[in-house]
Each structure stands twice: as structure tokens, then as C-alpha cells.
Coordinates of C-alpha atoms in Angstrom, one line a residue:
Chain X
M1 CA -1.9 -45.6 10.0
V2 CA -0.9 -45.8 6.3
V3 CA -3.3 -45.1 3.5
L4 CA -2.3 -45.2 -0.2
G5 CA 1.4 -45.5 0.9
M6 CA 1.2 -42.3 2.9
E7 CA 0.8 -41.6 6.6
L8 CA -2.7 -40.5 7.5
W9 CA -1.5 -37.3 9.3
F10 CA 0.3 -36.4 6.0
I11 CA -2.9 -36.9 4.0
I12 CA -4.9 -34.7 6.3
G13 CA -2.2 -32.0 6.3
L14 CA -2.0 -32.2 2.5
I15 CA -5.8 -32.0 2.1
A16 CA -5.8 -29.0 4.5
L17 CA -3.1 -27.2 2.5
I18 CA -4.8 -28.0 -0.9
L19 CA -8.2 -26.8 0.5
F20 CA -6.7 -23.6 1.6
F21 CA -5.0 -22.8 -1.7
V22 CA -8.1 -24.0 -3.7
V23 CA -10.3 -21.5 -1.7
I24 CA -7.8 -18.7 -2.3
V25 CA -7.5 -19.4 -6.1
A26 CA -11.3 -20.1 -6.5
S27 CA -12.0 -16.7 -4.9
L28 CA -9.5 -15.0 -7.1
L29 CA -10.8 -16.5 -10.3
G30 CA -14.4 -15.7 -9.3
F31 CA -15.6 -19.3 -8.8
I32 CA -16.5 -18.3 -5.3
P33 CA -18.6 -15.2 -5.8
Q34 CA -17.4 -12.5 -3.3
D35 CA -20.8 -10.9 -3.0
R36 CA -22.2 -14.2 -1.6
L37 CA -19.2 -15.7 0.2
P38 CA -16.4 -13.2 0.9
I39 CA -12.9 -14.6 1.2
Q40 CA -12.9 -14.1 5.0
S41 CA -16.0 -16.2 5.5
A42 CA -14.7 -18.8 3.1
L43 CA -11.5 -19.1 5.1
V44 CA -13.4 -19.4 8.4
L45 CA -15.5 -22.2 6.8
T46 CA -12.2 -23.8 5.6
A47 CA -10.9 -23.8 9.1
F48 CA -14.0 -25.6 10.3
V49 CA -13.8 -28.2 7.4
I50 CA -10.1 -28.8 8.4
A51 CA -11.3 -29.3 12.0
I52 CA -13.8 -31.9 10.8
L53 CA -11.1 -33.6 8.8
A54 CA -8.9 -33.8 11.9
F55 CA -11.9 -35.2 13.9
I56 CA -12.4 -38.0 11.2
G57 CA -8.6 -38.6 11.3
N58 CA -8.8 -39.0 15.1
I59 CA -11.5 -41.7 14.7
L60 CA -9.3 -43.6 12.2
D61 CA -6.0 -43.1 14.0
P62 CA -6.1 -41.9 17.7
S63 CA -2.5 -40.5 17.3
I64 CA -4.0 -37.7 15.2
S65 CA -5.2 -35.0 17.6
Q66 CA -8.7 -33.4 17.3
I67 CA -9.1 -29.7 16.7
G68 CA -11.7 -28.3 19.1
F69 CA -13.5 -24.9 18.9
I70 CA -11.4 -23.6 21.8
D71 CA -8.2 -24.7 20.0
L72 CA -9.2 -22.7 17.0
I73 CA -10.2 -19.6 18.9
G74 CA -6.9 -19.9 20.8
M75 CA -5.0 -19.5 17.6
I76 CA -6.2 -15.9 17.1
I77 CA -3.3 -13.8 18.3
I78 CA -4.8 -10.8 20.1
H79 CA -1.8 -8.4 20.2
P80 CA -1.8 -7.4 16.5
I81 CA -5.6 -7.2 16.4
T82 CA -5.7 -4.8 19.4
A83 CA -2.8 -2.8 18.0
L84 CA -4.7 -2.5 14.7
A85 CA -7.8 -1.4 16.5
A86 CA -5.8 1.2 18.6
G87 CA -4.2 2.4 15.3
F88 CA -7.6 2.8 13.8
L89 CA -8.7 4.9 16.8
A90 CA -5.7 7.2 16.4
A91 CA -6.3 7.4 12.7
G92 CA -10.0 8.2 13.2
A93 CA -9.0 11.0 15.6
L94 CA -6.4 12.3 13.2
E95 CA -8.9 12.4 10.4
V96 CA -11.5 14.3 12.4
A97 CA -8.9 16.7 13.7
G98 CA -8.1 17.5 10.0
A99 CA -4.5 16.1 10.0
F100 CA -4.9 14.6 6.5
D101 CA -6.3 17.9 5.2
A102 CA -3.3 19.6 6.7
A103 CA -1.0 17.2 4.9
A104 CA -2.7 17.9 1.6
D105 CA -2.5 21.7 2.4
A106 CA 1.2 21.4 3.2
L107 CA 1.8 19.7 -0.1
T108 CA 0.1 22.5 -2.0
R109 CA 2.3 25.1 -0.2
L110 CA 5.4 23.0 -0.9
E111 CA 4.7 23.2 -4.7
Q112 CA 5.0 26.9 -4.6
L113 CA 8.1 27.1 -2.4
K114 CA 10.9 28.9 -4.2
V115 CA 14.4 29.8 -3.1
K116 CA 15.9 32.6 -5.2
G117 CA 13.3 32.2 -7.8
V118 CA 14.0 28.4 -8.2
A119 CA 11.2 26.0 -7.3
V120 CA 12.6 23.7 -4.7
F121 CA 10.0 21.0 -5.1
G122 CA 8.0 22.0 -8.1
I123 CA 5.3 19.7 -9.4
T124 CA 7.5 16.6 -9.5
G125 CA 8.8 17.0 -6.0
T126 CA 5.2 17.5 -4.8
V127 CA 4.1 14.5 -6.7
T128 CA 6.9 12.4 -5.2
L129 CA 6.0 13.6 -1.7
L130 CA 2.3 13.0 -2.2
I131 CA 2.6 9.5 -3.5
N132 CA 5.0 8.5 -0.8
M133 CA 2.9 10.2 2.0
P134 CA 1.1 6.9 3.0
T135 CA 4.4 5.2 3.8
I136 CA 5.8 8.2 5.6
I137 CA 2.8 8.4 7.9
A138 CA 2.4 4.6 7.8
M139 CA -1.1 4.0 9.1
P140 CA -2.2 0.4 10.2
C141 CA -4.3 0.1 7.0
G142 CA -3.5 1.7 3.7
R143 CA -7.2 2.4 3.1
I144 CA -7.1 5.2 5.7
L145 CA -4.8 7.4 3.7
A146 CA -5.8 6.0 0.3
A147 CA -9.3 7.3 0.9
A148 CA -8.2 10.5 2.7
L149 CA -5.6 11.7 0.2
M150 CA -7.2 10.3 -3.0
P151 CA -8.9 13.7 -3.9
A152 CA -5.4 15.3 -3.6
A153 CA -3.8 12.6 -5.8
L154 CA -6.6 12.8 -8.4
G155 CA -6.5 16.6 -8.4
L156 CA -2.7 16.6 -8.9
G157 CA -3.0 13.9 -11.5
Y158 CA -5.5 15.9 -13.6
K159 CA -3.5 19.1 -13.1
V160 CA -0.3 17.4 -14.4
A161 CA -2.2 15.6 -17.2
R162 CA -3.7 18.9 -18.5
R163 CA -0.4 20.7 -18.2
L164 CA 1.4 18.1 -20.2
G165 CA -1.5 17.2 -22.4
D166 CA -1.0 13.5 -21.5
P167 CA -4.0 11.7 -19.8
R168 CA -1.7 8.9 -18.8
M169 CA -0.4 11.1 -16.0
V170 CA -3.6 10.6 -13.9
G171 CA -3.0 6.9 -13.8
V172 CA 0.8 7.3 -13.2
I173 CA 0.1 9.5 -10.1
V174 CA -3.0 7.7 -8.8
F175 CA -1.6 4.1 -8.9
A176 CA 1.9 5.0 -7.7
F177 CA 0.1 6.5 -4.7
I178 CA -2.2 3.5 -4.4
V179 CA 0.6 0.9 -4.4
N180 CA 2.4 3.0 -1.8
A181 CA -0.8 3.2 0.4
A182 CA -1.4 -0.5 0.0
A183 CA 2.1 -1.4 1.1
S184 CA 2.2 1.1 3.9
C185 CA 0.5 -1.2 6.4
G186 CA 3.6 -3.4 6.3
P187 CA 6.1 -1.0 8.0
S188 CA 3.4 0.6 10.3
P189 CA 4.3 0.3 14.0
L190 CA 0.7 0.9 14.8
G191 CA -0.4 -2.7 14.3
G192 CA 0.9 -3.1 10.8
I193 CA 1.6 -6.5 9.2
G194 CA 5.3 -6.2 10.1
L195 CA 4.3 -6.9 13.8
L196 CA 3.4 -10.5 12.8
G197 CA 6.9 -11.3 11.6
E198 CA 8.6 -9.3 14.3
G199 CA 6.5 -11.0 17.0
L200 CA 7.1 -14.5 15.6
A201 CA 10.9 -14.1 15.1
K202 CA 11.2 -12.1 18.4
L203 CA 12.7 -9.1 16.6
P204 CA 12.5 -5.6 18.1
L205 CA 9.4 -3.5 17.4
A206 CA 9.5 -1.9 14.0
S207 CA 12.9 -3.5 13.2
L208 CA 11.5 -4.6 9.8
S209 CA 10.0 -1.1 9.1
D210 CA 13.0 0.7 7.6
P211 CA 13.9 -2.0 5.1
Q212 CA 10.3 -2.3 4.0
Q213 CA 10.0 1.5 3.6
T214 CA 13.1 1.5 1.4
G215 CA 11.6 -1.2 -0.7
I216 CA 8.3 0.6 -1.0
I217 CA 10.0 3.9 -2.2
I218 CA 11.5 1.9 -5.1
C219 CA 8.3 0.1 -5.7
T220 CA 6.4 3.4 -6.0
G221 CA 8.8 4.7 -8.7
V222 CA 8.8 1.4 -10.6
C223 CA 5.0 1.3 -10.6
A224 CA 4.9 4.9 -11.9
L225 CA 7.2 4.0 -14.8
V226 CA 5.4 0.8 -15.7
M227 CA 2.1 2.7 -15.6
K228 CA 3.5 5.4 -17.9
F229 CA 5.3 3.2 -20.5
V230 CA 3.8 -0.3 -20.4
T231 CA 0.2 -0.4 -19.0
P232 CA -1.2 3.2 -19.3
L233 CA -4.7 3.9 -18.0
F234 CA -6.8 6.8 -19.1
P235 CA -9.5 8.3 -16.9
A236 CA -12.9 7.8 -18.4
D237 CA -14.0 11.5 -18.0
M238 CA -10.8 12.7 -19.5
K239 CA -11.3 10.6 -22.6
K240 CA -14.8 12.0 -22.9
E241 CA -13.4 15.5 -22.4
E242 CA -11.0 14.9 -25.3
I243 CA -13.7 13.5 -27.6
K244 CA -16.0 16.4 -26.7
K245 CA -13.2 18.9 -27.5
K246 CA -12.5 17.1 -30.9
D247 CA -16.2 17.1 -31.8
E248 CA -16.4 20.8 -31.1
E249 CA -13.3 21.5 -33.2
I250 CA -14.8 19.5 -36.1
E251 CA -18.1 21.4 -35.7
V252 CA -16.3 24.8 -35.8
A253 CA -14.3 23.8 -38.8
N254 CA -17.3 22.5 -40.7
D255 CA -19.1 25.8 -40.0
G256 CA -16.2 27.7 -41.4
G257 CA -15.5 25.2 -44.1
E258 CA -11.8 24.8 -43.0
E259 CA -11.3 21.1 -43.0
L260 CA -7.5 21.6 -43.3
T261 CA -7.4 23.1 -39.8
V262 CA -9.1 20.1 -38.3
K263 CA -6.6 17.7 -39.9
V264 CA -3.7 19.7 -38.6
K265 CA -5.3 19.8 -35.1
E266 CA -5.9 16.0 -35.2
E267 CA -2.3 15.4 -36.2
E268 CA -1.1 17.6 -33.4
E269 CA -3.3 15.7 -30.9
E270 CA -1.8 12.3 -32.0
G271 CA 1.6 13.5 -31.0
L272 CA 2.4 14.8 -27.5
P273 CA 2.3 18.6 -27.2
P274 CA 5.6 20.0 -26.0
P275 CA 5.6 20.4 -22.2
P276 CA 6.0 23.9 -20.9
D277 CA 9.4 24.9 -19.7
D278 CA 8.4 26.5 -16.4
E279 CA 6.0 25.6 -13.7
E280 CA 3.4 28.2 -14.8
E281 CA -0.3 27.2 -14.8
P282 CA -1.7 27.0 -18.3
P283 CA -4.9 29.0 -19.1
P284 CA -8.1 26.9 -18.2
P285 CA -9.7 24.9 -21.0
D286 CA -12.5 26.6 -22.9
D287 CA -15.2 24.2 -21.7
E288 CA -14.2 24.6 -18.0
P289 CA -16.1 27.2 -16.1
I290 CA -13.9 30.0 -14.9
P291 CA -14.3 30.4 -11.1
E292 CA -15.7 33.7 -10.0
P293 CA -13.5 35.8 -7.6
L294 CA -14.5 35.7 -4.0
T295 CA -16.1 39.1 -3.8
P296 CA -19.4 38.7 -1.9
E297 CA -22.1 41.2 -2.6
S298 CA -24.1 41.5 0.6
P299 CA -22.8 41.9 4.2
K300 CA -24.6 38.7 5.1
E301 CA -22.7 36.8 2.5
K302 CA -19.5 38.5 3.6
E303 CA -20.1 37.3 7.1
S304 CA -20.8 33.8 6.2
L305 CA -17.7 33.7 4.0
F306 CA -15.6 35.1 6.8
K307 CA -17.0 32.5 9.2
R308 CA -16.4 29.8 6.7
M309 CA -12.8 30.8 6.2
S310 CA -12.1 31.2 9.9
R311 CA -13.6 27.8 10.5
M312 CA -11.4 26.3 7.8
D313 CA -8.4 28.0 9.3
T314 CA -9.1 26.5 12.7
H315 CA -9.6 23.1 11.2
L316 CA -6.3 23.3 9.4
K317 CA -4.6 24.7 12.4
N318 CA -5.9 21.8 14.5
G319 CA -4.9 19.5 11.7
Y320 CA -1.3 20.7 11.7
I321 CA -1.0 20.5 15.5
S322 CA -2.5 16.9 15.5
L323 CA -0.2 15.8 12.6
G324 CA 2.9 17.3 14.3
L325 CA 2.0 15.7 17.6
F326 CA 1.3 12.3 16.0
M327 CA 4.7 12.4 14.2
I328 CA 6.6 13.4 17.3
V329 CA 5.0 10.7 19.5
L330 CA 5.6 8.1 16.8
A331 CA 9.2 9.1 16.3
L332 CA 9.8 9.1 20.1
T333 CA 8.1 5.7 20.5
L334 CA 10.3 4.2 17.9
I335 CA 13.5 5.8 19.2
L336 CA 13.0 5.3 22.9
Q337 CA 11.1 2.0 22.7
P338 CA 9.2 2.4 26.0
V339 CA 8.0 -0.5 28.0
I340 CA 4.4 0.8 27.7
P341 CA 2.5 -1.3 25.0
I342 CA 1.9 0.5 21.7
Q343 CA -1.9 0.1 22.2
T344 CA -1.8 2.3 25.4
I345 CA 0.3 5.0 23.7
L346 CA -2.1 5.0 20.7
V347 CA -5.2 5.2 22.8
V348 CA -3.7 8.1 24.9
L349 CA -2.6 9.8 21.7
A350 CA -6.1 9.4 20.2
M351 CA -7.6 11.0 23.3
V352 CA -5.3 14.0 23.1
I353 CA -6.0 14.4 19.4
M354 CA -9.7 14.1 20.2
L355 CA -9.4 17.1 22.6
I356 CA -7.5 19.1 20.0
G357 CA -9.9 18.3 17.2
R358 CA -13.0 18.3 19.4
A359 CA -13.8 14.9 18.1
K360 CA -16.5 12.6 19.6
I361 CA -16.2 9.0 20.6
Q362 CA -18.5 8.2 17.6
D363 CA -15.9 9.8 15.2
L364 CA -13.2 7.6 16.6
M365 CA -15.3 4.5 16.3
A366 CA -16.1 5.4 12.7
G367 CA -12.4 5.3 12.0
V368 CA -12.2 1.6 12.9
I369 CA -12.3 -0.4 9.6
L370 CA -13.6 -3.9 10.2
H371 CA -12.4 -5.4 6.9
P372 CA -8.7 -5.8 7.9
I373 CA -9.6 -6.9 11.4
M374 CA -11.8 -9.7 10.0
A375 CA -9.2 -10.5 7.4
M376 CA -6.6 -11.0 10.1
T377 CA -8.9 -13.0 12.3
A378 CA -9.8 -15.3 9.4
G379 CA -6.2 -15.6 8.5
F380 CA -5.3 -16.6 12.1
L381 CA -8.2 -19.1 12.2
V382 CA -7.2 -20.9 9.0
A383 CA -3.5 -20.8 9.9
G384 CA -4.3 -22.3 13.3
A385 CA -6.4 -25.1 11.7
M386 CA -3.7 -25.8 9.2
G387 CA -1.0 -25.8 11.8
L388 CA -2.9 -28.2 14.1
A389 CA -3.8 -30.4 11.2
G390 CA -0.1 -30.6 10.2
G391 CA -0.5 -28.4 7.1
F392 CA 2.7 -26.5 7.7
D393 CA 4.7 -29.7 8.3
V394 CA 3.4 -30.9 4.9
L395 CA 4.2 -27.5 3.4
L396 CA 7.8 -27.8 4.6
I397 CA 8.2 -31.3 3.3
L398 CA 6.8 -30.2 -0.1
L399 CA 9.0 -27.1 -0.2
R400 CA 12.1 -29.1 0.6
G401 CA 11.1 -31.6 -2.0
L402 CA 10.7 -28.8 -4.6
A403 CA 14.0 -27.3 -3.6
E404 CA 15.9 -30.6 -4.0
F405 CA 14.1 -31.6 -7.2
E406 CA 16.8 -32.2 -9.8
I407 CA 16.9 -32.9 -13.5
A408 CA 20.1 -34.4 -14.8
G409 CA 21.8 -33.6 -11.5
F410 CA 20.8 -29.9 -11.8
A411 CA 18.5 -28.4 -9.2
I412 CA 15.8 -26.5 -11.0
L413 CA 14.8 -24.2 -8.2
G414 CA 17.1 -24.9 -5.2
Y415 CA 16.3 -23.6 -1.7
L416 CA 16.7 -20.0 -2.9
G417 CA 14.3 -20.4 -5.8
V418 CA 11.7 -21.9 -3.5
A419 CA 12.2 -19.1 -1.0
I420 CA 11.7 -16.5 -3.8
I421 CA 8.4 -18.1 -4.8
L422 CA 7.3 -18.4 -1.2
V423 CA 7.9 -14.7 -0.4
N424 CA 6.0 -13.7 -3.5
I425 CA 3.0 -15.9 -3.0
P426 CA 0.8 -13.0 -1.6
T427 CA 1.2 -10.9 -4.7
I428 CA 0.8 -13.9 -7.0
M429 CA -2.5 -14.5 -5.3
P430 CA -3.5 -11.0 -4.2
M431 CA -6.1 -11.0 -1.5
P432 CA -8.3 -8.0 -0.6
C433 CA -6.3 -7.6 2.6
G434 CA -2.7 -8.6 2.9
R435 CA -3.3 -9.8 6.4
I436 CA -5.2 -12.9 5.2
L437 CA -2.2 -14.6 3.6
A438 CA 0.3 -12.9 6.0
A439 CA -1.5 -14.4 9.0
A440 CA -2.1 -17.7 7.3
L441 CA 1.3 -18.3 5.8
V442 CA 3.7 -16.5 8.2
P443 CA 4.2 -19.6 10.3
G444 CA 5.0 -21.6 7.1
V445 CA 7.5 -18.9 6.0
Y446 CA 9.1 -18.8 9.5
V447 CA 9.5 -22.6 9.5
Y448 CA 11.0 -22.5 6.0
G449 CA 13.3 -19.6 7.0
E450 CA 14.5 -21.6 10.0
A451 CA 15.2 -24.5 7.6
L452 CA 17.2 -22.1 5.4
V453 CA 19.2 -20.9 8.4
E454 CA 20.1 -24.6 9.2
I455 CA 21.2 -25.2 5.6
T456 CA 23.1 -22.0 5.0
G457 CA 24.4 -21.5 8.6
N458 CA 23.5 -17.8 8.2
Q459 CA 21.2 -16.3 10.8
I460 CA 20.3 -13.3 8.7
V461 CA 18.4 -15.4 6.2
L462 CA 15.3 -15.7 8.6
P463 CA 14.7 -11.9 8.9
V464 CA 15.4 -11.5 5.2
V465 CA 12.8 -14.1 4.2
L466 CA 10.3 -12.7 6.8
G467 CA 10.8 -9.1 5.8
A468 CA 10.5 -9.8 2.1
F469 CA 7.4 -11.9 2.6
I470 CA 5.7 -9.2 4.8
V471 CA 6.3 -6.3 2.5
N472 CA 5.0 -8.5 -0.4
A473 CA 1.9 -9.5 1.6
A474 CA 1.3 -5.9 2.8
A475 CA 1.4 -4.5 -0.7
S476 CA -0.6 -7.3 -2.2
C477 CA -4.0 -5.7 -1.4
G478 CA -3.2 -3.0 -4.0
P479 CA -3.4 -5.2 -7.1
S480 CA -6.2 -7.4 -5.7
P481 CA -9.3 -7.6 -8.0
L482 CA -11.4 -8.7 -5.0
G483 CA -12.0 -5.3 -3.5
G484 CA -8.3 -4.4 -2.9
I485 CA -7.1 -0.8 -2.4
G486 CA -6.5 -0.6 -6.2
G487 CA -10.2 -0.5 -6.6
I488 CA -10.4 2.9 -4.9
G489 CA -8.2 4.4 -7.7
E490 CA -9.8 2.4 -10.4
G491 CA -13.3 3.4 -9.3
N492 CA -12.3 7.1 -9.1
M493 CA -10.8 7.0 -12.6
G494 CA -13.7 5.0 -14.0
V495 CA -11.4 2.2 -15.4
E496 CA -11.9 -1.5 -15.3
I497 CA -11.4 -3.1 -11.8
G498 CA -8.1 -4.9 -11.6
S499 CA -6.6 -3.1 -14.7
S500 CA -3.9 -1.5 -12.6
G501 CA -2.8 -4.8 -11.1
K502 CA 0.2 -5.6 -13.3
S503 CA 2.0 -2.3 -12.9
Q504 CA 1.6 -2.5 -9.1
Q505 CA 2.8 -6.1 -9.1
C506 CA 5.9 -5.1 -11.0
G507 CA 6.6 -2.5 -8.4
I508 CA 6.0 -5.0 -5.6
L509 CA 8.5 -7.4 -7.0
F510 CA 11.2 -4.7 -6.7
A511 CA 10.0 -3.8 -3.1
T512 CA 10.4 -7.5 -2.1
G513 CA 13.9 -7.7 -3.5
V514 CA 15.1 -4.3 -2.1
T515 CA 13.7 -5.1 1.4
G516 CA 15.6 -8.3 1.5
L517 CA 18.8 -6.6 0.3
V518 CA 18.5 -3.8 3.0
I519 CA 17.9 -6.4 5.8
A520 CA 20.9 -8.5 4.6
F521 CA 23.4 -5.7 4.1
V522 CA 22.3 -2.8 6.3
V523 CA 20.2 -3.5 9.3
G524 CA 20.5 -7.3 9.6
A525 CA 23.4 -7.2 12.1
T526 CA 21.2 -5.5 14.7
M527 CA 18.5 -8.2 14.4
I528 CA 20.5 -11.4 15.1
Chain S
M1 CA 24.3 0.6 15.9
A2 CA 24.8 4.3 15.2
N3 CA 26.8 3.6 12.1
E4 CA 24.1 1.3 10.8
R5 CA 21.5 4.0 11.4
I6 CA 23.6 6.5 9.4
I7 CA 24.2 4.0 6.6
L8 CA 20.5 3.3 6.5
L9 CA 19.8 7.0 6.2
G10 CA 22.1 7.1 3.2
V11 CA 20.4 4.0 1.7
M12 CA 16.9 5.5 2.2
I13 CA 17.8 8.8 0.8
V14 CA 19.4 7.1 -2.3
A15 CA 16.2 5.0 -2.7
G16 CA 14.2 8.2 -2.3
I17 CA 16.3 10.0 -5.0
L18 CA 15.9 7.0 -7.3
C19 CA 12.2 7.1 -6.8
G20 CA 12.2 10.9 -7.5
M21 CA 14.2 10.3 -10.7
M22 CA 11.7 7.6 -11.8
I23 CA 8.8 10.1 -11.1
N24 CA 10.7 12.8 -13.1
V25 CA 10.9 10.4 -16.1
A26 CA 7.3 9.3 -15.6
L27 CA 6.2 12.9 -15.7
D28 CA 8.1 13.6 -18.9
R29 CA 10.9 15.5 -17.2
K30 CA 14.7 15.0 -17.2
P31 CA 15.6 12.4 -14.6
W32 CA 18.0 14.8 -12.8
E33 CA 15.4 17.6 -12.5
L34 CA 15.7 19.2 -9.1
G35 CA 12.1 18.8 -7.9
G36 CA 12.0 15.1 -8.1
I37 CA 15.4 14.7 -6.5
T38 CA 14.6 17.0 -3.6
G39 CA 11.2 15.5 -3.1
G40 CA 12.7 12.0 -3.1
A41 CA 15.5 12.9 -0.7
V42 CA 12.9 14.4 1.7
V43 CA 10.8 11.2 1.4
G44 CA 13.8 9.0 2.2
F45 CA 14.8 11.2 5.2
L46 CA 11.2 11.3 6.6
M47 CA 10.8 7.6 6.3
W48 CA 14.1 7.0 8.1
L49 CA 13.1 9.5 10.8
L50 CA 9.7 8.0 11.4

């Protein structure tokens, strides 16, 4: 059936596609208020509207197939969801066992590590390790480590900022850490977003992880640089601290009648104070209370202090054991690639860590974060509806048309230009969870990747496009203003929500490119 | 396969060192300061290992 010079199936597919992108953009721009209709619910509704469209299309033209409720539910792929849930169980057990406290403790010890009087890591090495910690451990959702290690990142940020007299340092450390945490769900073998691409393209488990991790390392550094030099953010309390200090100085100067001193001090504050040459801790500021030494007076207090310390030691000890066990099991799983499903390994690991950390089932259940599970389910539903309504066929036709669009015999974008836009769509439209667009668009990216393989005759193009898209999607929840991971850092620093987005997006652009490069030139041969 | 793993290790360590150098610069240090480079190299190695 032809309507307005177009096939009816094409019109339905086009409407489905437009509807999907309209819902995404309207949510981003605030036209769909997230407190009333969250993006996940809006996408489930979209899936049902697309199903109704297909039903009407079927009445007009019986060659168009209906989309039933069972068809929609059948589109939810269970494997990544169960892997994600198992990953959360393991993460919950690790948290209760104190593994993340142990990681923070290890970082503090590393800072003080010296060989022949020379600091091996120092403050910058510790910062580099801390902000990359989420991708080293690679949990199924970046929120787990973002929340667990945020106090350590903030503490280190304030310490460096006070030491250098530069409040920008808090933002540099916090948001480099945040973008790393946001992207860390991409390479995670514990139900990370990478599984979607690996499953679809029948690639080995975690084969896209190393290239993504390489990209994320570069992304973290770039984000730190942009945050320092282009879009600096100042923590609200540190600004207050400075104003308070300035007021006090003026007050003191007025009392003594020495206005000249104030002017000199103000001039000094405008420029950066010279950083200290060594790693020594500066004396605490005057307005900061000096902590009293731990010398309890009464035997009762002494006992409770001793008990408290011994409890903390056990907690840390358990944490170190759990973290070590987790890392060994993870490394062995990736190296040996056993036939046992990753879910089983994770559940058994969670049970062992439960025993070590004496955690309860409730603790484990508390570790399960529903937000990404719902996001992935909504993504699968809308992707399923779009796929059944012909949305991805229309997408492919539109992308091909865009690639072949010429002005005066000169292709404006070409197939490569379109591929670059396609893999960056998740960060152009950052959703609160990267799984939404990853699940919804990964079939489209796969189809376009196959088309690119046909055109170029190069098999490696498909994993390159998939890997680049996945790392972009995974990291995109960092700069999202709709309750993305960036909000954790922005909330803690007391800055405007979404204000760290641009620096993170700059970093993610680098991650996308570097991931593609590493797949193409380093690991690609093992994938095809 | 083994060669590729070793090349990948090199690439990841270089990426880590680059990241460490960027962090050095972001923290007002010289790019080649030891801490950032060591930290970055460790990051690259750990990511490759896990």
C-alpha cells in the first residue's frame, strides 16, 4: 500500500523512529518532566504506541505484521539482565565485606610509599590510580563505585586544592573520577554494556573490554585537562571558605588600620600561590579545628576505642581478602573462559564473599540497583517495537541516504562520517543510563556496521563500530543532566546539575576514537 | 594471540602513562613527574590484567 508516494511499512517505521528520538530529545530538553514521567516509562509507552501503529497498519495493509504483547516481551534479552543482577549481588557482597574501603585504604598507603626517600606514587600517582579505579575494578554499573569511592575522591580533591591553593582541583579530580566510573560499565564482564555488542556480533566474552579500557584511560586524562583549563568548577563550600577567610582578613586589617596589607593579600590571592616543592602536608588552615590526639582519659573510653579499632581492622582485613579474591576470580574467568555462565560464577563468588564479610541476604539485595535494570528493559522493549515496526530498516535507508548525499559531486559525510555520528549519538543525547540507547540502538548500529563491511570489504569494521558505540553509550550517563552519574559529583560539590557535562563529553569523544583505533590495529585480528 | 596480548599491554601502559601525564599537568605539575607516570603505568597494567 502506497501513501503520499511512500510504502505504508516505511511510513510506520519512520514514525516509530521519529517518535523514539522525539521522546529522547523531549526528555533531555525537559519537555517531558522526569519527576512525572521518567525516560524509562516514556520509552515503554513509546513501545506500546508503536505497537498500536503497527496494529492500525495491519488493518490498512495485511502485509504489515501486528506487534503483540508477547512479541514485545520476547524482545527483552534476559542474559545481560541476569548478568547485571548477578554483578550487583557480587558488588553488594563486596561493599558489605569492606572491599571498597580496603581499596581506599590501599590508595592512602600508596601515597606514602617511598623507595630510597623518593615517593613512588606521590599525590599525582594516587590521584591517577583513584580516578581510574572504577574501570580497573569494572563493576556492572558505574554508580556502585562512584558512590563508594566518592568520599575518597572528594577528600583527595580538597587536599590537593588546599595544598596548591587552587579550588579547581576538586572538580578536576571528582569529574575525572566520575567520567571513569560512568564509562566503567562498558568493559565490565559482569553484565556490562559490552556484553550487548559481544553477544550480537558473536564475539568472545569481554573481547571489547581491553580496547574500551584503553579509551577510558585517555578519556579520564582529557576530562581532567578540560576541567582544569576550559570549564573549571568550584565547590560551593570552598568558595564560602575563601570569602570567609577574605572577610576575616579585612576585619583584622581594619582593626589594625593596615589597609595596605589587605591589598597585598588580595593581590596574592588573585594569582596562584606557588606550589610546594615536596609532598609535605601544609599546616591546617586557621579556621579548621585541629583534631585532638587519640588519648582517651578513662579505661572505659580506652576499651571502646580499642574495640572500635580492632573492629575496623577486621573490616579492612575482610575487605582486602574479598577484593583480592574478586580480582583473582575475575582474572581467571577472563583468562580461562570457562563454560560455566558468568552469572553462576558471580553468584558463587557473592556467596563466598558473604561468608568472609558475614553479610546477610538483605545486604546483597540492597546492592541491586533497579535503575539500570529498568533502563535496559525499557531499551529492549522500545528496540523490539522499533525492530518489528521496521524502524531499523528505515534507519538504515536514512543513514545510507545521508552517507550518499552529495553536493556538486562531493559527499558531505560519506559512510564514515555517518558512522562517526552514529557511534556518538549516545553522548550527543546523554541518557541517565547508557543502557537505554545501547539496548535501543545496538541493532541499528550492528546493521549499519554490516553494511559498512559489505562496502569496504573489511571485516574489522563491524567490531570497530560496535566497540566505539558501546564505550560511547556506557560513558554517556556521566554527562547526562537527567540524573546521570555526573549528578553524584555535582551534588557533592554543590554546583549546578549538568555543569560538568561538557568536559566529560570531550573526554568521551577521545575514548570513542581510541577504542576504535585499538580494535582496528591491536586486537581486531582475534575477533574476525 | 600471545603477541597481540603483549602489544595490547604496551598500548595500555602507554595510554596509562599519557593519562598520568595529563593528570600531572592538570595538578600543576611537570608532565614527566614520576608519580603520575608510575600511577598511569600501574593503571594500564591492572586494566590489561583484569
